[in-house]
Amino acid sequence: MAKNIEIKAKARDWDAQLEAARRRGDHEEILEQKDVFFRCPESAGSESPARLKLRRVNGRSELIAYHRPDHATAKTSDYERCAVEDPEALGRALTKALGAIGVVQKTRTLVMVGQTRIHFDEVEGLGRYLELEVVLREGQSEAEGQAIADELCEYLSITGDDLVEGAYLDHLTCSTK
């Protein structure tokens, strides 16, 4: 199972933070994403919430299952990704079996900085956010990933006050109640 160290934050100064990321970045790409989340039973042996989403991005689709704590600080996420050839049929089957619980649509500007995916997300109904995902390499410790995340947070002027808990879906659900 793949792992990353993840941080999600409200964008305080979008333009300056994006420009700073671009100065350090190796690659940039615009991604139009639509994530449909499904009801997911808790997995035995994990203290973190289980999530399952069908993602459509720029004409490709994948199913992503993951566990990640909902706290605001940096957290370890473990995940599995699977390419999907027929997202409509899979979406219908998952909705029938598990129930769909929500949709998150966003325009994501991805800037790669070494092994870190920096996401500048414009989330419909929520606003602008940044996510850092330090993709851990084989044999790399969570502490090493945390150190990379901490350094990038400092570089991008992300403070503890900017950090947010949970997934975008959680915030969309709260804002519609």
PDB file of C-alpha atoms in Angstrom:
ATOM      1  CA  MET A   1       0.000   0.000   0.000  1.00  0.00           C
ATOM      2  CA  ALA A   2       1.321   3.445  -0.936  1.00  0.00           C
ATOM      3  CA  LYS A   3       1.744   6.132   1.743  1.00  0.00           C
ATOM      4  CA  ASN A   4       2.141   9.858   1.866  1.00  0.00           C
ATOM      5  CA  ILE A   5       2.364  12.635   4.425  1.00  0.00           C
ATOM      6  CA  GLU A   6      -0.462  15.050   3.778  1.00  0.00           C
ATOM      7  CA  ILE A   7      -1.230  18.600   4.848  1.00  0.00           C
ATOM      8  CA  LYS A   8      -4.351  20.539   3.840  1.00  0.00           C
ATOM      9  CA  ALA A   9      -4.519  24.311   4.362  1.00  0.00           C
ATOM     10  CA  LYS A  10      -6.676  27.281   3.449  1.00  0.00           C
ATOM     11  CA  ALA A  11      -4.842  29.392   0.853  1.00  0.00           C
ATOM     12  CA  ARG A  12      -3.946  32.654   2.555  1.00  0.00           C
ATOM     13  CA  ASP A  13      -2.090  34.298  -0.348  1.00  0.00           C
ATOM     14  CA  TRP A  14      -2.873  32.124  -3.397  1.00  0.00           C
ATOM     15  CA  ASP A  15      -0.866  34.087  -5.988  1.00  0.00           C
ATOM     16  CA  ALA A  16       2.289  34.422  -3.877  1.00  0.00           C
ATOM     17  CA  GLN A  17       2.130  30.793  -2.718  1.00  0.00           C
ATOM     18  CA  LEU A  18       1.610  29.507  -6.274  1.00  0.00           C
ATOM     19  CA  GLU A  19       4.492  31.621  -7.568  1.00  0.00           C
ATOM     20  CA  ALA A  20       6.766  30.326  -4.788  1.00  0.00           C
ATOM     21  CA  ALA A  21       5.843  26.724  -5.602  1.00  0.00           C
ATOM     22  CA  ARG A  22       6.536  27.346  -9.288  1.00  0.00           C
ATOM     23  CA  ARG A  23      10.041  28.619  -8.454  1.00  0.00           C
ATOM     24  CA  ARG A  24      10.843  25.267  -6.793  1.00  0.00           C
ATOM     25  CA  GLY A  25       8.748  23.063  -9.087  1.00  0.00           C
ATOM     26  CA  ASP A  26       9.858  20.494 -11.646  1.00  0.00           C
ATOM     27  CA  HIS A  27       6.466  20.101 -13.358  1.00  0.00           C
ATOM     28  CA  GLU A  28       3.080  21.840 -13.463  1.00  0.00           C
ATOM     29  CA  GLU A  29      -0.257  20.565 -14.696  1.00  0.00           C
ATOM     30  CA  ILE A  30      -3.908  21.676 -14.553  1.00  0.00           C
ATOM     31  CA  LEU A  31      -6.335  18.922 -13.505  1.00  0.00           C
ATOM     32  CA  GLU A  32     -10.121  19.106 -13.708  1.00  0.00           C
ATOM     33  CA  GLN A  33     -11.315  16.639 -11.069  1.00  0.00           C
ATOM     34  CA  LYS A  34     -14.645  15.221 -10.044  1.00  0.00           C
ATOM     35  CA  ASP A  35     -14.656  12.867  -7.050  1.00  0.00           C
ATOM     36  CA  VAL A  36     -17.736  10.835  -6.163  1.00  0.00           C
ATOM     37  CA  PHE A  37     -17.518   9.490  -2.609  1.00  0.00           C
ATOM     38  CA  PHE A  38     -19.210   6.293  -1.490  1.00  0.00           C
ATOM     39  CA  ARG A  39     -20.352   5.066   1.895  1.00  0.00           C
ATOM     40  CA  CYS A  40     -17.490   3.014   3.247  1.00  0.00           C
ATOM     41  CA  PRO A  41     -17.514   0.538   6.130  1.00  0.00           C
ATOM     42  CA  GLU A  42     -14.729   1.004   8.639  1.00  0.00           C
ATOM     43  CA  SER A  43     -11.759  -1.261   8.087  1.00  0.00           C
ATOM     44  CA  ALA A  44     -10.590  -3.502  10.875  1.00  0.00           C
ATOM     45  CA  GLY A  45      -7.209  -2.566  12.279  1.00  0.00           C
ATOM     46  CA  SER A  46      -7.217   1.093  11.260  1.00  0.00           C
ATOM     47  CA  GLU A  47      -7.825   4.008  13.594  1.00  0.00           C
ATOM     48  CA  SER A  48      -8.367   6.388  10.647  1.00  0.00           C
ATOM     49  CA  PRO A  49     -11.604   6.812   8.710  1.00  0.00           C
ATOM     50  CA  ALA A  50     -11.869   4.735   5.549  1.00  0.00           C
ATOM     51  CA  ARG A  51     -12.851   6.552   2.353  1.00  0.00           C
ATOM     52  CA  LEU A  52     -13.646   5.386  -1.158  1.00  0.00           C
ATOM     53  CA  LYS A  53     -13.917   7.678  -4.177  1.00  0.00           C
ATOM     54  CA  LEU A  54     -14.259   7.379  -7.913  1.00  0.00           C
ATOM     55  CA  ARG A  55     -12.132  10.125  -9.466  1.00  0.00           C
ATOM     56  CA  ARG A  56     -12.449  11.467 -12.977  1.00  0.00           C
ATOM     57  CA  VAL A  57      -9.588  13.684 -14.032  1.00  0.00           C
ATOM     58  CA  ASN A  58      -8.842  15.010 -17.516  1.00  0.00           C
ATOM     59  CA  GLY A  59     -10.485  12.064 -19.278  1.00  0.00           C
ATOM     60  CA  ARG A  60      -9.014   9.360 -17.017  1.00  0.00           C
ATOM     61  CA  SER A  61     -10.716   7.588 -14.124  1.00  0.00           C
ATOM     62  CA  GLU A  62      -9.503   5.768 -11.043  1.00  0.00           C
ATOM     63  CA  LEU A  63     -10.910   4.262  -7.878  1.00  0.00           C
ATOM     64  CA  ILE A  64      -9.085   5.369  -4.734  1.00  0.00           C
ATOM     65  CA  ALA A  65      -9.476   3.718  -1.323  1.00  0.00           C
ATOM     66  CA  TYR A  66      -7.677   5.343   1.584  1.00  0.00           C
ATOM     67  CA  HIS A  67      -7.339   5.809   5.330  1.00  0.00           C
ATOM     68  CA  ARG A  68      -6.335   9.179   6.729  1.00  0.00           C
ATOM     69  CA  PRO A  69      -6.897  10.816  10.102  1.00  0.00           C
ATOM     70  CA  ASP A  70      -9.130  13.894  10.060  1.00  0.00           C
ATOM     71  CA  HIS A  71      -6.986  16.131  12.305  1.00  0.00           C
ATOM     72  CA  ALA A  72      -5.590  19.435  11.001  1.00  0.00           C
ATOM     73  CA  THR A  73      -1.878  18.701  11.414  1.00  0.00           C
ATOM     74  CA  ALA A  74       0.248  16.645   9.026  1.00  0.00           C
ATOM     75  CA  LYS A  75      -1.053  13.105   8.748  1.00  0.00           C
ATOM     76  CA  THR A  76      -0.102   9.826   7.146  1.00  0.00           C
ATOM     77  CA  SER A  77      -2.437   8.589   4.440  1.00  0.00           C
ATOM     78  CA  ASP A  78      -2.271   5.053   3.095  1.00  0.00           C
ATOM     79  CA  TYR A  79      -4.019   4.413  -0.164  1.00  0.00           C
ATOM     80  CA  GLU A  80      -4.641   2.136  -3.122  1.00  0.00           C
ATOM     81  CA  ARG A  81      -5.360   3.427  -6.622  1.00  0.00           C
ATOM     82  CA  CYS A  82      -6.869   1.426  -9.453  1.00  0.00           C
ATOM     83  CA  ALA A  83      -7.379   2.594 -13.041  1.00  0.00           C
ATOM     84  CA  VAL A  84     -10.996   2.350 -14.203  1.00  0.00           C
ATOM     85  CA  GLU A  85     -12.038   1.747 -17.815  1.00  0.00           C
ATOM     86  CA  ASP A  86     -15.808   2.180 -17.391  1.00  0.00           C
ATOM     87  CA  PRO A  87     -16.417   4.792 -14.664  1.00  0.00           C
ATOM     88  CA  GLU A  88     -20.155   5.104 -15.388  1.00  0.00           C
ATOM     89  CA  ALA A  89     -20.805   1.391 -14.830  1.00  0.00           C
ATOM     90  CA  LEU A  90     -18.544   1.234 -11.773  1.00  0.00           C
ATOM     91  CA  GLY A  91     -20.206   4.347 -10.322  1.00  0.00           C
ATOM     92  CA  ARG A  92     -23.661   2.782 -10.748  1.00  0.00           C
ATOM     93  CA  ALA A  93     -22.503  -0.486  -9.149  1.00  0.00           C
ATOM     94  CA  LEU A  94     -20.869   1.254  -6.179  1.00  0.00           C
ATOM     95  CA  THR A  95     -23.894   3.508  -5.681  1.00  0.00           C
ATOM     96  CA  LYS A  96     -26.174   0.478  -5.698  1.00  0.00           C
ATOM     97  CA  ALA A  97     -23.977  -1.534  -3.326  1.00  0.00           C
ATOM     98  CA  LEU A  98     -22.694   1.164  -0.966  1.00  0.00           C
ATOM     99  CA  GLY A  99     -24.538   4.411  -1.663  1.00  0.00           C
ATOM    100  CA  ALA A 100     -22.994   7.629  -2.951  1.00  0.00           C
ATOM    101  CA  ILE A 101     -22.551  10.254  -0.212  1.00  0.00           C
ATOM    102  CA  GLY A 102     -21.321  13.285  -2.120  1.00  0.00           C
ATOM    103  CA  VAL A 103     -19.405  14.885  -4.950  1.00  0.00           C
ATOM    104  CA  VAL A 104     -16.379  17.185  -4.857  1.00  0.00           C
ATOM    105  CA  GLN A 105     -15.476  19.122  -7.996  1.00  0.00           C
ATOM    106  CA  LYS A 106     -12.287  21.110  -8.244  1.00  0.00           C
ATOM    107  CA  THR A 107      -9.757  22.639 -10.556  1.00  0.00           C
ATOM    108  CA  ARG A 108      -6.353  21.587  -9.314  1.00  0.00           C
ATOM    109  CA  THR A 109      -3.071  23.160 -10.262  1.00  0.00           C
ATOM    110  CA  LEU A 110      -0.487  20.491  -9.513  1.00  0.00           C
ATOM    111  CA  VAL A 111       3.097  21.607  -8.953  1.00  0.00           C
ATOM    112  CA  MET A 112       5.640  18.836  -8.409  1.00  0.00           C
ATOM    113  CA  VAL A 113       8.530  19.677  -6.095  1.00  0.00           C
ATOM    114  CA  GLY A 114      10.738  16.603  -5.921  1.00  0.00           C
ATOM    115  CA  GLN A 115       8.629  13.835  -4.382  1.00  0.00           C
ATOM    116  CA  THR A 116       5.958  16.271  -3.204  1.00  0.00           C
ATOM    117  CA  ARG A 117       2.714  16.984  -4.993  1.00  0.00           C
ATOM    118  CA  ILE A 118       1.595  20.526  -4.160  1.00  0.00           C
ATOM    119  CA  HIS A 119      -2.065  20.992  -5.051  1.00  0.00           C
ATOM    120  CA  PHE A 120      -3.575  24.434  -5.492  1.00  0.00           C
ATOM    121  CA  ASP A 121      -7.258  23.523  -5.374  1.00  0.00           C
ATOM    122  CA  GLU A 122     -10.212  25.706  -6.338  1.00  0.00           C
ATOM    123  CA  VAL A 123     -13.030  23.661  -4.819  1.00  0.00           C
ATOM    124  CA  GLU A 124     -16.579  24.379  -5.987  1.00  0.00           C
ATOM    125  CA  GLY A 125     -18.626  25.608  -3.047  1.00  0.00           C
ATOM    126  CA  LEU A 126     -15.616  26.000  -0.715  1.00  0.00           C
ATOM    127  CA  GLY A 127     -12.879  28.202  -2.139  1.00  0.00           C
ATOM    128  CA  ARG A 128      -9.120  27.955  -2.487  1.00  0.00           C
ATOM    129  CA  TYR A 129      -6.934  25.446  -0.649  1.00  0.00           C
ATOM    130  CA  LEU A 130      -3.436  24.030  -0.742  1.00  0.00           C
ATOM    131  CA  GLU A 131      -2.532  20.400  -0.181  1.00  0.00           C
ATOM    132  CA  LEU A 132       0.925  18.982   0.218  1.00  0.00           C
ATOM    133  CA  GLU A 133       1.372  15.266  -0.419  1.00  0.00           C
ATOM    134  CA  VAL A 134       4.868  14.010   0.257  1.00  0.00           C
ATOM    135  CA  VAL A 135       4.802  10.621  -1.476  1.00  0.00           C
ATOM    136  CA  LEU A 136       6.959   8.331   0.637  1.00  0.00           C
ATOM    137  CA  ARG A 137       9.526   6.288  -1.231  1.00  0.00           C
ATOM    138  CA  GLU A 138      10.224   2.637  -0.514  1.00  0.00           C
ATOM    139  CA  GLY A 139      11.976   2.468   2.865  1.00  0.00           C
ATOM    140  CA  GLN A 140      11.534   6.173   3.607  1.00  0.00           C
ATOM    141  CA  SER A 141      10.293   6.916   7.111  1.00  0.00           C
ATOM    142  CA  GLU A 142       7.271   9.007   7.995  1.00  0.00           C
ATOM    143  CA  ALA A 143       9.636  11.296   9.938  1.00  0.00           C
ATOM    144  CA  GLU A 144      11.603  12.008   6.745  1.00  0.00           C
ATOM    145  CA  GLY A 145       8.373  12.793   4.910  1.00  0.00           C
ATOM    146  CA  GLN A 146       7.257  15.016   7.780  1.00  0.00           C
ATOM    147  CA  ALA A 147      10.534  16.970   7.609  1.00  0.00           C
ATOM    148  CA  ILE A 148      10.003  17.592   3.876  1.00  0.00           C
ATOM    149  CA  ALA A 149       6.417  18.733   4.529  1.00  0.00           C
ATOM    150  CA  ASP A 150       7.520  21.033   7.356  1.00  0.00           C
ATOM    151  CA  GLU A 151      10.182  22.664   5.172  1.00  0.00           C
ATOM    152  CA  LEU A 152       7.704  23.250   2.334  1.00  0.00           C
ATOM    153  CA  CYS A 153       5.100  24.668   4.733  1.00  0.00           C
ATOM    154  CA  GLU A 154       7.651  27.176   5.939  1.00  0.00           C
ATOM    155  CA  TYR A 155       8.714  27.994   2.364  1.00  0.00           C
ATOM    156  CA  LEU A 156       5.066  28.512   1.289  1.00  0.00           C
ATOM    157  CA  SER A 157       4.198  30.503   4.452  1.00  0.00           C
ATOM    158  CA  ILE A 158       1.624  27.937   5.615  1.00  0.00           C
ATOM    159  CA  THR A 159       1.048  28.377   9.350  1.00  0.00           C
ATOM    160  CA  GLY A 160      -0.837  26.328  11.917  1.00  0.00           C
ATOM    161  CA  ASP A 161      -3.751  28.767  11.630  1.00  0.00           C
ATOM    162  CA  ASP A 162      -4.122  27.859   7.942  1.00  0.00           C
ATOM    163  CA  LEU A 163      -4.441  24.082   8.494  1.00  0.00           C
ATOM    164  CA  VAL A 164      -7.832  22.418   8.076  1.00  0.00           C
ATOM    165  CA  GLU A 165      -9.270  19.129   9.272  1.00  0.00           C
ATOM    166  CA  GLY A 166     -10.966  16.427   7.269  1.00  0.00           C
ATOM    167  CA  ALA A 167     -11.699  16.057   3.585  1.00  0.00           C
ATOM    168  CA  TYR A 168     -13.279  18.600   1.254  1.00  0.00           C
ATOM    169  CA  LEU A 169     -16.427  16.474   1.303  1.00  0.00           C
ATOM    170  CA  ASP A 170     -16.712  16.981   5.086  1.00  0.00           C
ATOM    171  CA  HIS A 171     -16.578  20.747   4.653  1.00  0.00           C
ATOM    172  CA  LEU A 172     -19.102  20.748   1.807  1.00  0.00           C
ATOM    173  CA  THR A 173     -21.472  18.616   3.889  1.00  0.00           C
ATOM    174  CA  CYS A 174     -21.131  21.011   6.846  1.00  0.00           C
ATOM    175  CA  SER A 175     -21.717  24.087   4.682  1.00  0.00           C
ATOM    176  CA  THR A 176     -24.973  22.674   3.264  1.00  0.00           C
ATOM    177  CA  LYS A 177     -26.527  21.827   6.644  1.00  0.00           C
TER     178      LYS A 177
END
